CSV table of C-alpha atoms in Angstrom, one decimal:
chain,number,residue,atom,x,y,z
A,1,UNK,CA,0.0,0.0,0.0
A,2,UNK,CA,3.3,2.6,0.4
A,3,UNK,CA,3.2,5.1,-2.4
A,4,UNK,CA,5.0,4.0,-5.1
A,5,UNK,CA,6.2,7.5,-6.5
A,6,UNK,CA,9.7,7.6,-6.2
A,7,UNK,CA,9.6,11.3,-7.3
A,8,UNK,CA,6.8,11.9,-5.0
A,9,UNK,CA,8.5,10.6,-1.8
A,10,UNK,CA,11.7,11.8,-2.7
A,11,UNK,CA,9.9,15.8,-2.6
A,12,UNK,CA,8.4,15.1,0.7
A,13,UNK,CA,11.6,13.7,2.1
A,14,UNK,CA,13.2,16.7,1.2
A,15,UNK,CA,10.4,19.1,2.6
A,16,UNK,CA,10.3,19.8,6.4
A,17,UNK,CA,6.8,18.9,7.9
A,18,UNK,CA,6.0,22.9,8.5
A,19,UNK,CA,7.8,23.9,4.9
A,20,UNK,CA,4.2,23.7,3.2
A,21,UNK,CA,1.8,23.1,5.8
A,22,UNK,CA,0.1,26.6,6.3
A,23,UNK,CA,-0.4,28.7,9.8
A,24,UNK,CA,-3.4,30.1,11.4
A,25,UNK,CA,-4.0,27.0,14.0
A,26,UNK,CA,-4.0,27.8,17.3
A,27,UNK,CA,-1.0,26.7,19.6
A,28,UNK,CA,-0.3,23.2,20.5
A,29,UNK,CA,-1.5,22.1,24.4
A,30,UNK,CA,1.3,19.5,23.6
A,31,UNK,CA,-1.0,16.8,24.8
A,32,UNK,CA,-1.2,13.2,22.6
A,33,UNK,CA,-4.0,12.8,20.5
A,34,UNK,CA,-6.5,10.1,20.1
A,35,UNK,CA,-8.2,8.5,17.2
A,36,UNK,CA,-10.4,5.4,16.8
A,37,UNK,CA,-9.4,2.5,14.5
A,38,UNK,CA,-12.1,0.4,13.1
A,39,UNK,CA,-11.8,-2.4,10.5
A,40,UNK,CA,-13.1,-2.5,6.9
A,41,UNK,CA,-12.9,-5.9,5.6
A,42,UNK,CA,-9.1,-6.4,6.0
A,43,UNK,CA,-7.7,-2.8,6.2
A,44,UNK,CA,-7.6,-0.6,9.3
A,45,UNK,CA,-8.7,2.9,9.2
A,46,UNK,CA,-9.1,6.5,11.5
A,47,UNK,CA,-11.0,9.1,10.8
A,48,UNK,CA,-8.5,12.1,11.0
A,49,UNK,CA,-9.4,14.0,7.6
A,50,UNK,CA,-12.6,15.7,7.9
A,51,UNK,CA,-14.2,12.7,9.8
A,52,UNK,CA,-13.1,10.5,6.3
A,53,UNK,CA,-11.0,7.3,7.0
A,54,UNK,CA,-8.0,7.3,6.6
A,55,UNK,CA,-6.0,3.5,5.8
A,56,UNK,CA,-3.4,3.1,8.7
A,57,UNK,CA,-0.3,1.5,7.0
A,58,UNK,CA,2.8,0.9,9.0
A,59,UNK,CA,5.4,0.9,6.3
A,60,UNK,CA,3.7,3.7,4.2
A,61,UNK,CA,6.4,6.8,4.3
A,62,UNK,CA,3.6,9.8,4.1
A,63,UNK,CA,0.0,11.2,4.1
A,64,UNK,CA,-1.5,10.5,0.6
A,65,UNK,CA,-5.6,11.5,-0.4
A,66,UNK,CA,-7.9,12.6,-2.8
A,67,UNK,CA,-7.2,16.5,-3.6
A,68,UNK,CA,-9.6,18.9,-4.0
A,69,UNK,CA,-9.5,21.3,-7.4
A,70,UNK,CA,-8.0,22.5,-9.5
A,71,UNK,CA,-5.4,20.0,-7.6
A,72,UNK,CA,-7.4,16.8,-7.5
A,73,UNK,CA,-8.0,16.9,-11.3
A,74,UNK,CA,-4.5,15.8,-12.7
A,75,UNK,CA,-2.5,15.2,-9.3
A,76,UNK,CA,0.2,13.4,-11.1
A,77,UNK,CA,2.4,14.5,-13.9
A,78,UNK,CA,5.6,12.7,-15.2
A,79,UNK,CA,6.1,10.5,-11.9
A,80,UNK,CA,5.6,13.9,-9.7
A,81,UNK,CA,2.4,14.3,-7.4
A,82,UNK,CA,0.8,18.1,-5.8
A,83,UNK,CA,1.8,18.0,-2.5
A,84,UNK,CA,-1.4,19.7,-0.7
A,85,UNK,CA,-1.7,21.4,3.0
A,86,UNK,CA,-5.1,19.7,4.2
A,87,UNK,CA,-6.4,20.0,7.9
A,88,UNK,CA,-6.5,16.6,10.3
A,89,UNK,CA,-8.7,16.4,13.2
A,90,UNK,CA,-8.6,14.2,16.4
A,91,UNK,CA,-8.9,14.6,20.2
A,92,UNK,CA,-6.4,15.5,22.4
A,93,UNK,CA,-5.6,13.1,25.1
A,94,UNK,CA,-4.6,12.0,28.9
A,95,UNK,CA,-4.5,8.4,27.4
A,96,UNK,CA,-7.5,7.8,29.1
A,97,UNK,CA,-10.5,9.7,27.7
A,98,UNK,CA,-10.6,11.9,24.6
A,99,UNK,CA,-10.4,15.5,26.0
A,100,UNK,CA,-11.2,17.8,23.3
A,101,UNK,CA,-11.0,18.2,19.3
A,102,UNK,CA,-8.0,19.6,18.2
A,103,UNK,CA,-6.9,19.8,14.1
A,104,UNK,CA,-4.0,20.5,13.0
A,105,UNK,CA,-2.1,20.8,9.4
A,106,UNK,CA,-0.5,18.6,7.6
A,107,UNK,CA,1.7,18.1,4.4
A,108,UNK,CA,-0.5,15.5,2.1
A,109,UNK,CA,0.4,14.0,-1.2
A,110,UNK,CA,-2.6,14.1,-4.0
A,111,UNK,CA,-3.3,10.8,-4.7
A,112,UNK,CA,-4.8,9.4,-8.3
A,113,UNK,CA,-7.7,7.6,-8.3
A,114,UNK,CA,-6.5,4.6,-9.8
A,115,UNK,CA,-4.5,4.6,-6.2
A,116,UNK,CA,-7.3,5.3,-4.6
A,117,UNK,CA,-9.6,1.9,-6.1
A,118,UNK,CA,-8.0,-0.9,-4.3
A,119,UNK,CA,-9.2,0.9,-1.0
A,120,UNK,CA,-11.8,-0.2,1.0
A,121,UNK,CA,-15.3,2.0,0.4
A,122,UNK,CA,-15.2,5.6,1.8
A,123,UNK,CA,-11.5,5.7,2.9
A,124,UNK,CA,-9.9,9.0,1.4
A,125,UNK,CA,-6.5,7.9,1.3
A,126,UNK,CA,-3.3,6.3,3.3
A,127,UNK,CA,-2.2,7.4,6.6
A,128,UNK,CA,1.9,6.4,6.4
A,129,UNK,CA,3.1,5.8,10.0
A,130,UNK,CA,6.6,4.6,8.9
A,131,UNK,CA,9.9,6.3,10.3
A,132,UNK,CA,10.1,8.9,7.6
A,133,UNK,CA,10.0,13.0,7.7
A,134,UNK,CA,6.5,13.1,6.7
A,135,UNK,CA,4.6,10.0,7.8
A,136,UNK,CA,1.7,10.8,10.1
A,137,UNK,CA,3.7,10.4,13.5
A,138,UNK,CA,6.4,12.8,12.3
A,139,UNK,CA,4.2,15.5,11.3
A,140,UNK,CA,2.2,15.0,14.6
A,141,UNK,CA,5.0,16.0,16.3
A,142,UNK,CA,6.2,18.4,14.7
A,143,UNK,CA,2.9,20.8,14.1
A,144,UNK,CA,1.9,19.6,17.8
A,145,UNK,CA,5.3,19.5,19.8
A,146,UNK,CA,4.5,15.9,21.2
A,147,UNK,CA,7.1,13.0,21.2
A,148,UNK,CA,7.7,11.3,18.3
A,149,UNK,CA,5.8,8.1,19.5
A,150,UNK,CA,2.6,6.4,18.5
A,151,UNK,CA,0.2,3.1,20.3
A,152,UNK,CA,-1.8,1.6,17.9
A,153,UNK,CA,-4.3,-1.2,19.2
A,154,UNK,CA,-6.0,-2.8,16.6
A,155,UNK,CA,-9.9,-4.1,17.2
A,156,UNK,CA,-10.7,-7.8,16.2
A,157,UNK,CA,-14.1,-8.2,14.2
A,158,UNK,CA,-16.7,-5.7,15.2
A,159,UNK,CA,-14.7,-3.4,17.9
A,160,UNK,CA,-13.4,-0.3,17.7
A,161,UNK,CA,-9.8,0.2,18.5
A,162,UNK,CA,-7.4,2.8,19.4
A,163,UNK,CA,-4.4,5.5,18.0
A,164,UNK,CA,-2.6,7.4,20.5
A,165,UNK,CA,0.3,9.8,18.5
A,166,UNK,CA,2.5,11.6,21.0
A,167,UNK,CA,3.1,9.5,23.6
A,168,UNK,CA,1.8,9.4,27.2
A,169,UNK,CA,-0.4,6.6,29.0
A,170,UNK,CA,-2.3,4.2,27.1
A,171,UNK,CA,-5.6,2.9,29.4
A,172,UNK,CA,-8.1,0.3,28.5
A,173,UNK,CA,-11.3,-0.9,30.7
A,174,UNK,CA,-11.0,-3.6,32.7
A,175,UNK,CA,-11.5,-4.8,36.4
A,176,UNK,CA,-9.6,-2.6,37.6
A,177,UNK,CA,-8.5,-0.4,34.7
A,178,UNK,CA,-5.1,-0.9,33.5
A,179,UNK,CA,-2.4,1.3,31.8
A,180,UNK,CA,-0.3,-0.6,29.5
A,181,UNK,CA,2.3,2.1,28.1
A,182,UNK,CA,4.5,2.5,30.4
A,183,UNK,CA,5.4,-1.4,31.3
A,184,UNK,CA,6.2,-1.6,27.8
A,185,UNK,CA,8.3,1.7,28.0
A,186,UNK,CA,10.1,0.0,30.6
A,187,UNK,CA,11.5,-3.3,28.2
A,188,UNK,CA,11.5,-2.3,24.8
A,189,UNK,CA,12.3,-4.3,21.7
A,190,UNK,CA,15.1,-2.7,19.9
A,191,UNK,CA,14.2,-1.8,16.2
A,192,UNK,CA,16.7,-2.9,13.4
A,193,UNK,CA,16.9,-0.3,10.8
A,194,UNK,CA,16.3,-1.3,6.9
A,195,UNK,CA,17.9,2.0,4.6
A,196,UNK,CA,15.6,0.8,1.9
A,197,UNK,CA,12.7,1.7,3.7
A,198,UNK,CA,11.1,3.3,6.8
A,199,UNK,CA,9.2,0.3,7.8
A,200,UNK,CA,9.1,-1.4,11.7
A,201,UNK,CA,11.5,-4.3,11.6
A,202,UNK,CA,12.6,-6.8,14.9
A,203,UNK,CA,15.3,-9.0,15.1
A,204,UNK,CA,13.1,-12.8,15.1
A,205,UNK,CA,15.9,-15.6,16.5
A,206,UNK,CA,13.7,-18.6,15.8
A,207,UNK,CA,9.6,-20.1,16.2
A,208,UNK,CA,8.8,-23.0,18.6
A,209,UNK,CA,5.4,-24.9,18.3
A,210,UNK,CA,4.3,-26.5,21.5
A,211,UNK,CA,7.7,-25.7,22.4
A,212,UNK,CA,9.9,-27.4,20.2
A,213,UNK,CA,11.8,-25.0,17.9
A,214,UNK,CA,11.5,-25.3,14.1
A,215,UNK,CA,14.5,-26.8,12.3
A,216,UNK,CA,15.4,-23.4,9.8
A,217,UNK,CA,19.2,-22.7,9.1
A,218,UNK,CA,20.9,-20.1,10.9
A,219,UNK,CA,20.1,-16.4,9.7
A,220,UNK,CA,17.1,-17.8,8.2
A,221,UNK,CA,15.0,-14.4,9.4
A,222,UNK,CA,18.3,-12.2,9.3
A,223,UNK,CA,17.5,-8.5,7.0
A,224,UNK,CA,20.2,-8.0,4.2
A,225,UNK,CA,20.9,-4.6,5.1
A,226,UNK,CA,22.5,-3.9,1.8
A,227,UNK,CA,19.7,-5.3,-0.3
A,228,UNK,CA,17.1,-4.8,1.9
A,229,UNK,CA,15.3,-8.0,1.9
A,230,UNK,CA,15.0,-10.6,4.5
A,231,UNK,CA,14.2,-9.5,8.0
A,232,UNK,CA,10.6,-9.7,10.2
A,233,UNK,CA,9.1,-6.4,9.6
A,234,UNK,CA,5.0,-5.4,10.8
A,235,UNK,CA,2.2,-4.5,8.4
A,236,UNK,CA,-1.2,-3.1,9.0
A,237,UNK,CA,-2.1,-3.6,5.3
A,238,UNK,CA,-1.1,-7.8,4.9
A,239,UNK,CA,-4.2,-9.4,6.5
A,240,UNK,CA,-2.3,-12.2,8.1
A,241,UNK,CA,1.4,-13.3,9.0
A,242,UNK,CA,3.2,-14.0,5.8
A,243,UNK,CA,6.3,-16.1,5.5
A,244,UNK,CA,9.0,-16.9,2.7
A,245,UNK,CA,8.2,-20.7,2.0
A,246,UNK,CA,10.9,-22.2,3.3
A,247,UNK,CA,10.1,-20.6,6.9
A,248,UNK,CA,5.9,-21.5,6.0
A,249,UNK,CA,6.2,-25.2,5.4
A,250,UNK,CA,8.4,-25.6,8.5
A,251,UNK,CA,6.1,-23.9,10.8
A,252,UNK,CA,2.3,-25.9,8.7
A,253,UNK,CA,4.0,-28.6,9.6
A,254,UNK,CA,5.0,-28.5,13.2
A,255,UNK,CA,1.6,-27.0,13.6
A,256,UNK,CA,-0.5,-29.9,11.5
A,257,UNK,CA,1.9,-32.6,13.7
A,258,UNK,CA,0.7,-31.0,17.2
A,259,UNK,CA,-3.0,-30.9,15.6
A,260,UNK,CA,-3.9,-34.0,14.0
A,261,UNK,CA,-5.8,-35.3,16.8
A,262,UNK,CA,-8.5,-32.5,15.9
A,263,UNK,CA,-10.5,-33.5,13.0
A,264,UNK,CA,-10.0,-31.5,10.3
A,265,UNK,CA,-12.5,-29.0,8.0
A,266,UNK,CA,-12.4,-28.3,3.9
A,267,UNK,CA,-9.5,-25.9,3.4
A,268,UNK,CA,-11.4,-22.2,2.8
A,269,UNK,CA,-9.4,-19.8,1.0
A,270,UNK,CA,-6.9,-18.3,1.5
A,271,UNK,CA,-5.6,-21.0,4.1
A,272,UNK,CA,-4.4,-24.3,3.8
A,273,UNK,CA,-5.4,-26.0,7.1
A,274,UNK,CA,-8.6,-25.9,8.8
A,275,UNK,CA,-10.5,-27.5,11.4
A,276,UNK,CA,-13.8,-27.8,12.7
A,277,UNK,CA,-14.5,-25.6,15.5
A,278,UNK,CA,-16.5,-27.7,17.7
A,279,UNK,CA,-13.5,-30.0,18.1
A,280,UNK,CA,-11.9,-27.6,20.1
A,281,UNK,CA,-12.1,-26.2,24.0
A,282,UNK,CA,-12.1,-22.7,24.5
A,283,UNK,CA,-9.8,-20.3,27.0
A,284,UNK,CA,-9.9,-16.5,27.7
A,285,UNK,CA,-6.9,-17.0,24.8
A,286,UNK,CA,-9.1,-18.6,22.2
A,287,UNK,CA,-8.8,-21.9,21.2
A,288,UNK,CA,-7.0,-24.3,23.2
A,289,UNK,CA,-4.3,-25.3,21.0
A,290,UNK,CA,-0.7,-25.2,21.3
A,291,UNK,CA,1.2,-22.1,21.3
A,292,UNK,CA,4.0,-20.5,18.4
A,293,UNK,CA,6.4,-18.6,20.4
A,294,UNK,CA,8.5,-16.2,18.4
A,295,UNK,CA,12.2,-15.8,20.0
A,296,UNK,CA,13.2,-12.5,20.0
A,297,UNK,CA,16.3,-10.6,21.3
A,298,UNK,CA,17.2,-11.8,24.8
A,299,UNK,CA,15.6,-14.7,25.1
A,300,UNK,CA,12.3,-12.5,24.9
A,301,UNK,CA,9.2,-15.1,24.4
A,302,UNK,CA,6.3,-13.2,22.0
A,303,UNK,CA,3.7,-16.4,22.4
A,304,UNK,CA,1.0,-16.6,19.8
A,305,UNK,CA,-2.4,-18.9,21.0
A,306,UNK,CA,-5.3,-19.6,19.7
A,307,UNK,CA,-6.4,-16.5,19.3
A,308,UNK,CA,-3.6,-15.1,17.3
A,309,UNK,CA,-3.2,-18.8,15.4
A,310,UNK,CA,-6.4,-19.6,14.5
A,311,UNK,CA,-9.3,-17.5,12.6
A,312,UNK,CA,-12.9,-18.0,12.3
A,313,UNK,CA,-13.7,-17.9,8.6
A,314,UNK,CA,-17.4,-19.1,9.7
A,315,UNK,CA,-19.5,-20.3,12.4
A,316,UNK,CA,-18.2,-24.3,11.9
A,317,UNK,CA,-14.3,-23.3,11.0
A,318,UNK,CA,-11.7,-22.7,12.0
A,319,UNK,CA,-7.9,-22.1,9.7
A,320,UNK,CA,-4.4,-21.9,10.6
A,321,UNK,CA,-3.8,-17.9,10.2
A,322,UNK,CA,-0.6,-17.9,8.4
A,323,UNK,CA,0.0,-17.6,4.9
A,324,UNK,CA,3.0,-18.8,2.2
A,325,UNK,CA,4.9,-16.7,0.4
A,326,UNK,CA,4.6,-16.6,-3.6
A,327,UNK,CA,1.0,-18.0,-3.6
A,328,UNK,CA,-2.0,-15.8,-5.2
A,329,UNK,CA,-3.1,-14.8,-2.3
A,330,UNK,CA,0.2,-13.6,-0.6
A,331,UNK,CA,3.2,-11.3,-1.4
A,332,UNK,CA,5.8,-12.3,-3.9
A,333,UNK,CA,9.3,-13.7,-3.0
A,334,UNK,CA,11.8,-11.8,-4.8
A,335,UNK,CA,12.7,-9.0,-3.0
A,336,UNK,CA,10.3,-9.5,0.1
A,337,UNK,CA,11.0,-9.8,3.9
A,338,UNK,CA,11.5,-13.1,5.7
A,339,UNK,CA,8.6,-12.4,7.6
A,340,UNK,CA,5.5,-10.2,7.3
A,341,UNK,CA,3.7,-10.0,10.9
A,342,UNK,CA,0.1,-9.0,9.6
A,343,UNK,CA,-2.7,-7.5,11.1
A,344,UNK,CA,-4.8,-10.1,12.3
A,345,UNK,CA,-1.5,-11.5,14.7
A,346,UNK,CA,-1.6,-7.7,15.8
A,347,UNK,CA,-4.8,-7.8,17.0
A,348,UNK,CA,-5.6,-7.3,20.6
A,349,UNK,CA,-1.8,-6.0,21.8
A,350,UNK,CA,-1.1,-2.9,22.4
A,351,UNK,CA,2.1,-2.0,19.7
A,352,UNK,CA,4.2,1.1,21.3
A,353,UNK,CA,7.0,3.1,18.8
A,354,UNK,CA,9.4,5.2,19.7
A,355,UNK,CA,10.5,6.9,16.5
A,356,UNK,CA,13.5,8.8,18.3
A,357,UNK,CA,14.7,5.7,20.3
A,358,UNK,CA,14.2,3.4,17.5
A,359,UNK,CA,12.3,0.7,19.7
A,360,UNK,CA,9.3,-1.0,20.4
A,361,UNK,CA,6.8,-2.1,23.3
A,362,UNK,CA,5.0,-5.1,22.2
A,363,UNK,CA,2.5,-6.3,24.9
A,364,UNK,CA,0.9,-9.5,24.7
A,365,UNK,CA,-2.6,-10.6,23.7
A,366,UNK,CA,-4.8,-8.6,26.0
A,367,UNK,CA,-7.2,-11.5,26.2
A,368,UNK,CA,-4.4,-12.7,28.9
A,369,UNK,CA,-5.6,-9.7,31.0
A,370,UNK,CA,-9.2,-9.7,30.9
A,371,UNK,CA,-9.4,-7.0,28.0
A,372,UNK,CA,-9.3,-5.8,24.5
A,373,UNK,CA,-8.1,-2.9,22.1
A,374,UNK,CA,-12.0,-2.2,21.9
A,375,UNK,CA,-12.1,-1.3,25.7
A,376,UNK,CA,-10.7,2.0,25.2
A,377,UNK,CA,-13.3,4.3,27.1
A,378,UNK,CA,-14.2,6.9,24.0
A,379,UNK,CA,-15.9,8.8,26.5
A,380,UNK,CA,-15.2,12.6,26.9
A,381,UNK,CA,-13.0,13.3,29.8
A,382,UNK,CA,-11.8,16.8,31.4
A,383,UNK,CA,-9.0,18.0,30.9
């Protein structure tokens, strides 16, 4: 879903957040602000422009939309888009409760509508939230003098999650209520850097099934720095967890072995195993099945159950929510990352990035808890 305008980002690269953004807001409290995330099929969208959603997409490098005229017209000429200064709107925040609306602007490239088609009905455009000048998080802090950090918790089916940009607490309802940011502030995962690109990429040491670690060759996950392929990087536009084949077939099987006591469904597209659902006990985690762990730096454990493993694809199925590299339904090999940790993995944690420090708070599923990214109280507070 990133722009693929070389020419375009190479202008906004260049262009400092405020260089074409105009004036005339009023002055920053400096708070965080909040916006709701909802889901559209598989894409996850805010409303930040004009109350129109906005597609979140981690590894996207700027702000692109539908222009008005003369400017929406004939955006794009020889390889070069308008760059336009359009008005965003959210609520400020404590991290608790939205406060009060605040709108701000922003540097926003004119889109064509033949960019605009593959989005889902009503969004406006792409909100880029990758480490770049002029993603969404940069220009946040800039224009509003916040941190440079952002929380996303995406909703599962039917919820409404959340988007904090700026930093601060990050509260969700429970019994009692809990705050979640600053834990993960505490024991952050140390971002690796990719110079081909602005997206979020972690340093994966190995996956276990039930644990028993997955026979792969050393480096199997490592990013070729120079090349910029390989690597585990995070997208909010890949619907589920994507792996090079090698890596996929290793990790179907270890999973079908620890399964094949639970009778098994018609494969439904796009997944290759499936089972029926009432073969299966349930836990606060979702199904009870046996867990992936993903080994990260130090030892770190990210564990995956049944609710991050397995998908509903109706009221009888359930599929294993990982898909293989190179098939129709899943990115192409050459040139692609080891590892693609989609949206529907995402889920239910609360993701923390700290675009100055380079690192990121990773909680786990917030079923473990008692809650959910859709228990963020959207009730107006006071400041």
């Amino acid at each position: 879903m990133s722009l693929p305008l070389l020419a375009l980002s190479l202008l906004l690269l260049l262009s400092p957040p405020g260089a074409l953004a105009g004036d005339g807001y009023p002055p920053s409290s400096s708070k965080p602000i909040l916006t709701p995330i909802s889901k559209d099929a598989s894409r996850y969208t805010i409303p930040i422009k004009n109350g129109a959603p906005l597609v979140l997409d981690l590894a996207g490098p700027l702000v692109w939309t539908r222009c008005p005229p003369p400017l929406g017209t004939d955006p794009c000429k020889s390889g070069v888009c308008a760059v336009s200064a359009e008005t965003l709107s959210a609520n400020a925040t404590d991290g608790k409760n939205p406060l009060y609306p605040v709108s701000f602007p922003a540097n926003v490239a004119c889109a064509p509508e033949s960019m605009l088609a593959p989005l889902p009905s009503g969004a406006a455009g792409v909100a880029g939230l990758a480490r770049t000048p002029m993603s969404l998080p940069s220009q946040v802090a800039s224009r509003l003098k916040v941190s440079k950090q952002f929380a996303l918790c995406l909703p599962g089916g039917g919820q409404t999650g959340a988007a904090i940009f700026g930093g601060g607490p990050f509260q969700l309802l429970a019994s009692p209520p809990v705050e979640l940011a600053e834990g993960l502030r505490q024991n952050p995962i140390l971002l690796v850097d990719n110079p081909r690109n602005g997206g979020y990429y972690i340093r994966l040491h190995g996956i276990s099934v039930n644990l028993e670690p997955l026979a792969l060759p050393a480096g199997a996950f490592d990013l070729d720095a120079r090349h910029g392929t390989g690597g585990v990087v995070f997208s909010t536009v890949t619907p589920y967890t994507t792996l090079r084949p090698d890596i996929y077939r290793a990790l179907r099987d270890a999973f079908e072995r620890v399964t094949s006591g639970i009778p098994r469904a018609p494969p439904v597209a796009p997944f290759e195993m499936c089972y029926h659902s009432s073969a299966f006990g349930y836990t606060r985690l979702g199904p009870g099945v046996a867990n992936i762990d993903l080994v990260l730096d130090g030892g770190r454990i990210w564990q995956l159950p049944g609710g991050s493993s397995l998908v509903g694809v109706n009221d009888q199925t359930l599929c294993f929510a990982f898909l293989e590299m190179g098939s129709e339904t899943a990115a192409a090999v050459p040139g692609s990352p080891a590892v693609i940790i989609g949206g529907y993995q995402l889920e239910d944690h609360l993701l923390l990035f700290d675009l100055e420090k380079g690192t990121l708070g990773l909680s786990g599923l917030l079923l473990g808890i008692r809650t959910t990214c859709g228990n963020f109280n959207f009730t107006t507070g006071s400041s």
